[in-house]
Coordinates of C-alpha atoms in Angstrom, one line a residue:
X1 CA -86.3 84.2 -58.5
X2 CA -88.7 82.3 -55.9
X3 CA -90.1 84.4 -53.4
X4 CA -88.9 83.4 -49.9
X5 CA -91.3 81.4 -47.8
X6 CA -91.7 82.5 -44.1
X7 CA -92.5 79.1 -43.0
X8 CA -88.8 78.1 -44.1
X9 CA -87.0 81.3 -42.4
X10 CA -88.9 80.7 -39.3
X11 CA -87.7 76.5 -39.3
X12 CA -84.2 78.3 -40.4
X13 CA -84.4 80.2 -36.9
X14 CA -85.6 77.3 -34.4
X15 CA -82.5 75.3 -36.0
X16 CA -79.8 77.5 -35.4
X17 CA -80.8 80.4 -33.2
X18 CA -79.2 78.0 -30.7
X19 CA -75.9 78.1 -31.7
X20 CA -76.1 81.8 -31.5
X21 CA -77.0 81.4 -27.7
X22 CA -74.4 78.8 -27.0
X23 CA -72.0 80.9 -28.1
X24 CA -73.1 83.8 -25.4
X25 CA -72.6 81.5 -22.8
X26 CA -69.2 80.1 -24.4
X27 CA -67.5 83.5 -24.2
X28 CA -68.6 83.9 -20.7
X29 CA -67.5 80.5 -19.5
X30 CA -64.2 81.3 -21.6
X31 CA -63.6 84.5 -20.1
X32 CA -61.1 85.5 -17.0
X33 CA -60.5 88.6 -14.6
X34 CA -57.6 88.9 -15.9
X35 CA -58.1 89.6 -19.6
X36 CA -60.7 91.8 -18.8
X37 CA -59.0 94.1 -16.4
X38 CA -56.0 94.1 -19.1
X39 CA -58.2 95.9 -21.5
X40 CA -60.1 98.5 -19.9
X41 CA -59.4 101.7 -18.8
X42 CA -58.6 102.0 -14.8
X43 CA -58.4 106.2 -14.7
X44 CA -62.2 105.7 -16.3
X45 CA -63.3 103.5 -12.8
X46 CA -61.9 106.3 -11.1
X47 CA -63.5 109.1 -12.9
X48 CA -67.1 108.1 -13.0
X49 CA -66.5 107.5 -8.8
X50 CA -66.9 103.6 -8.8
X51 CA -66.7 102.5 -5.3
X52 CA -67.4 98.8 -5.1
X53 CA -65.8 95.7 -6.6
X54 CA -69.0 94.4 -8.1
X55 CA -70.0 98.1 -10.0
X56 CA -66.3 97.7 -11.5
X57 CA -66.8 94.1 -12.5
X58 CA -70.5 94.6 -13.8
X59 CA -68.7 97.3 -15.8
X60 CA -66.3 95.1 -17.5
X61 CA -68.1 92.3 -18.2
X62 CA -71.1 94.1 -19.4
X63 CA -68.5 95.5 -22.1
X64 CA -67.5 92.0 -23.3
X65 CA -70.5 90.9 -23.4
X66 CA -72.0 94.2 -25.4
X67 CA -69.0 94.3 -28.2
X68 CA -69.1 90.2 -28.0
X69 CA -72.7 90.0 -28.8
X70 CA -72.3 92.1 -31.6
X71 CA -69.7 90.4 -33.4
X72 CA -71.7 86.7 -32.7
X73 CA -74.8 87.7 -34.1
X74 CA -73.8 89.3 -36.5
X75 CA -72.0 86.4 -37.6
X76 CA -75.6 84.2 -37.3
X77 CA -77.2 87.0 -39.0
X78 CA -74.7 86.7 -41.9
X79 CA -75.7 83.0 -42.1
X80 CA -79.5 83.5 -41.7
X81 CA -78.7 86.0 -45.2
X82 CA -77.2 83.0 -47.6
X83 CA -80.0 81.0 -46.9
X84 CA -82.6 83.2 -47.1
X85 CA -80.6 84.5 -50.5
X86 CA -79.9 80.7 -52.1
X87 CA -84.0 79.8 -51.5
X88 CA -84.5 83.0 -53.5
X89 CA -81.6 83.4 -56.0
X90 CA -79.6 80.5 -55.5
X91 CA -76.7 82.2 -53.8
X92 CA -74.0 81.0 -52.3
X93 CA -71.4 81.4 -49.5
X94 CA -68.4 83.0 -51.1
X95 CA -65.1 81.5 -51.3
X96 CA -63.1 84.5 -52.0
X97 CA -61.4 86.0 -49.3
X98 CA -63.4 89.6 -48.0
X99 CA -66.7 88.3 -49.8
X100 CA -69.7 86.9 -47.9
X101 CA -71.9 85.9 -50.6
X102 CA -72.2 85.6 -54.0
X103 CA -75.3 85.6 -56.4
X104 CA -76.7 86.4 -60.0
X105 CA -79.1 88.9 -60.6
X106 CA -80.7 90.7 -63.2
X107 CA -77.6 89.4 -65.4
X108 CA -75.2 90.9 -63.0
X109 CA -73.1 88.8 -60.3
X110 CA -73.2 90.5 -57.1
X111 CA -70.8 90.1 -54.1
X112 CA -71.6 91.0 -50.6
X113 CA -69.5 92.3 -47.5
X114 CA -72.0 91.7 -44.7
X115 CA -72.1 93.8 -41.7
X116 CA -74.3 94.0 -38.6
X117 CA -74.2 97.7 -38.4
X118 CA -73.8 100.9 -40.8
X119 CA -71.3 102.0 -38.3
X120 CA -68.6 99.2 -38.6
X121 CA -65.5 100.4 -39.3
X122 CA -63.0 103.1 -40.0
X123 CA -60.9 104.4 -42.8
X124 CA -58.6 101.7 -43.3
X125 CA -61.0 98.8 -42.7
X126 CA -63.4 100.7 -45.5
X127 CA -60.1 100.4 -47.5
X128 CA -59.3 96.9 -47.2
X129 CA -63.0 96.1 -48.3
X130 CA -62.8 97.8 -51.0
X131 CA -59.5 96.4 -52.0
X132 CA -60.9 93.3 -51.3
X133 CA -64.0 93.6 -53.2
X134 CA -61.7 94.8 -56.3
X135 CA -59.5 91.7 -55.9
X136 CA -63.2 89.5 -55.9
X137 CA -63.9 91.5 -59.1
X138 CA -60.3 90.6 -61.2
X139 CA -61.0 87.1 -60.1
X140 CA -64.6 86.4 -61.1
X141 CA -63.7 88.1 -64.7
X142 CA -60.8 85.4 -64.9
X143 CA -62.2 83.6 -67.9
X144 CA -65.1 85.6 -68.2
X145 CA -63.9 89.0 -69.0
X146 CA -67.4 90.4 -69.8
X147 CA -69.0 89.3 -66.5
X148 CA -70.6 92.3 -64.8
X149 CA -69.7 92.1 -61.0
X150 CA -71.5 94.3 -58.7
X151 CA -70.2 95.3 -55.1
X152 CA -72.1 95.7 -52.0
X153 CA -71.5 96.1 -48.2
X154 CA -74.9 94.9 -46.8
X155 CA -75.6 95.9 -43.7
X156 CA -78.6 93.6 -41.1
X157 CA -79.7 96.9 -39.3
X158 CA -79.6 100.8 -39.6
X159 CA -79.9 103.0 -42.3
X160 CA -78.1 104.5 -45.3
X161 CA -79.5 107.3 -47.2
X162 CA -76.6 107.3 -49.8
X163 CA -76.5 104.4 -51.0
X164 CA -73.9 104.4 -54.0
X165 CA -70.5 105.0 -52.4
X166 CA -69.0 104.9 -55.9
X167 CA -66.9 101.8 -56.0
X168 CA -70.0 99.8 -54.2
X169 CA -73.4 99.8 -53.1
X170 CA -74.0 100.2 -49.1
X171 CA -78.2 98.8 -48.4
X172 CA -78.5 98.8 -44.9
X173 CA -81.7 97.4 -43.3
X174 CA -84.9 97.3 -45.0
X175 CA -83.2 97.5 -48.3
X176 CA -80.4 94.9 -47.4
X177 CA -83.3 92.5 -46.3
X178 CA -85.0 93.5 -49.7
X179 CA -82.1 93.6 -51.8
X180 CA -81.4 89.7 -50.8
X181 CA -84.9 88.7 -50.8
X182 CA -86.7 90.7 -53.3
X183 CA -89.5 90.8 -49.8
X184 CA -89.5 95.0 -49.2
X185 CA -91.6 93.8 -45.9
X186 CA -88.8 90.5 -45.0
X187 CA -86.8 93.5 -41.9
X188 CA -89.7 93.5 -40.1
X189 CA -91.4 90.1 -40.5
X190 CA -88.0 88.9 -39.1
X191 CA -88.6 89.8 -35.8
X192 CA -91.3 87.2 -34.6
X193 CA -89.3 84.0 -35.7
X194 CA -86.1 85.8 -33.7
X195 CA -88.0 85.3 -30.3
X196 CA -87.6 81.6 -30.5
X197 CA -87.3 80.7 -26.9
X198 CA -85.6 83.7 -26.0
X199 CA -87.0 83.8 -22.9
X200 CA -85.6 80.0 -22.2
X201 CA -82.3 80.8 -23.2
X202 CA -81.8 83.9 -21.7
X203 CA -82.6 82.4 -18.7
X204 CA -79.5 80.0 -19.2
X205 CA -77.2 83.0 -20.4
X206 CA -78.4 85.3 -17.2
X207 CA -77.5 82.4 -14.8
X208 CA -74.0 82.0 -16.3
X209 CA -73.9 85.6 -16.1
X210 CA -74.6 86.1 -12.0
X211 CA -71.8 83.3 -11.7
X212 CA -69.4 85.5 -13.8
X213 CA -70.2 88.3 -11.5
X214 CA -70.0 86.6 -7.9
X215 CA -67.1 85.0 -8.9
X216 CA -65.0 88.5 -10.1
X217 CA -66.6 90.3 -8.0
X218 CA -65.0 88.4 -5.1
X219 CA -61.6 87.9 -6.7
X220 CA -61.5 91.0 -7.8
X221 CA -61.8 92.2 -3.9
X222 CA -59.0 89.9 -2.6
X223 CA -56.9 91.2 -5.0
X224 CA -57.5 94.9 -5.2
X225 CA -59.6 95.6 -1.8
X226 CA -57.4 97.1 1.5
X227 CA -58.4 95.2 4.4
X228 CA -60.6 97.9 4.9
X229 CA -62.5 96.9 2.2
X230 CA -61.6 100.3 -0.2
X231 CA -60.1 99.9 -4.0
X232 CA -57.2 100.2 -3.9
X233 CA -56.4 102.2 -7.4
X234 CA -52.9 102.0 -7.0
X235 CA -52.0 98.5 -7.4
X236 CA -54.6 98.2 -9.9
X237 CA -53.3 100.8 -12.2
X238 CA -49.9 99.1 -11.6
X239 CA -51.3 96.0 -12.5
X240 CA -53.3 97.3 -16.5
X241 CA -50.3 99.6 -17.1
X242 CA -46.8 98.9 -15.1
X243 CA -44.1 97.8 -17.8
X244 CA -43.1 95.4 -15.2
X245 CA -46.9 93.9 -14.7
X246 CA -46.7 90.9 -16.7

């Protein structure tokens, strides 16, 4: 084990916290009226009394961008783990399908599911990983039948007061960061290097973003304003749920 060196997470951070930002704007660039008024729920407009194109639009794009956030960094996060987790105890990305990262410790091979959350997914999906994480198991003891292979869904935030869920481990926030790092103080010593020109990029994203809006928001009210300027609810329920919209 070599304890983790801040200096290294924060140079880690001002490398590739850009990509993470890059990708915020991608998805807005890469998005379209149209795809976002297929998923969402008109009768919902309705009920909470939405009145104006741009409180609808605001509405969903703010949705994409909250759920596609989410996903993106915790995607980065997921990265920023590895290497954090090879510069301690040499671990590795994983190439076995379900399994984030691999590593020896304490004579035992751990495999990690990362997550962002301890909320993440639902019965099935908690089924898959752990039929996943089974399969990852068979296959490390391929050739190496008295390896001890250790399970566990890591999770970057949140908390988890049980952690042995039987068939795996769940460490969600300070003790995922610790677990990885062997650094019980790493959660919270993560923060500052985070803020990397956030300000700067955010800038950049919130630009994109009033583009996004003036440019749905007036689409939106050609194509489903009367002339008198009111939603017309109608044609866009038709148009999220008529068999014959296409």
């Amino acid at each position: 084990m070599t304890p983790i060196d801040l200096t290294d997470v924060t140079k880690y951070v001002e490398t590739h916290i850009g990509g993470f930002h890059q990708k915020r704007i991608a998805s807005l660039d890469g998005l379209s009226l149209i795809k976002v008024l297929k998923r969402k729920n008109p009768y919902l407009f309705k009920a909470k009394y939405l009145l104006t194109s741009e409180e609808i639009v605001r509405g969903l794009v703010d949705a994409h961008i909250s759920s596609n956030e989410e996903t993106v960094f915790g995607d980065w996060l997921e990265g920023l783990a590895i290497f954090i987790n090879e510069k301690v105890y040499g671990g590795r990305k994983s190439g076995i399908n379900g399994i984030d990262l691999e590593f020896d410790k304490e004579g035992k091979r751990f495999i990690v599911n990362s997550k962002s959350g301890p909320n993440w997914g639902n019965a099935s999906q908690i089924a898959k990983m752990k039929s996943d994480f089974k399969t990852a198991a068979k296959t490390l003891r391929t050739g190496n039948s008295g390896l001890q292979v250790v399970a566990v869904n890591g999770c970057c935030y949140g908390r988890n007061n049980s952690p042995d869920q039987g068939d795996y481990f769940k460490y969600c926030g300070q003790d995922f960061w610790d677990f990885i790092s062997g650094d019980t103080n790493l959660y919270t010593e993560l923060i500052e290097p985070l803020g990397y020109k956030a300000k700067e990029k955010n800038d950049e994203f919130q630009e994109s973003y009033a583009k996004m809006i003036n440019k749905f928001t007036l689409q939106f009210s050609l194509e489903y304003c009367d002339d008198n300027g009111a939603i017309n609810w109608k044609k866009l329920v038709q148009f999220n749920s008529s068999t014959s919209s296409h």
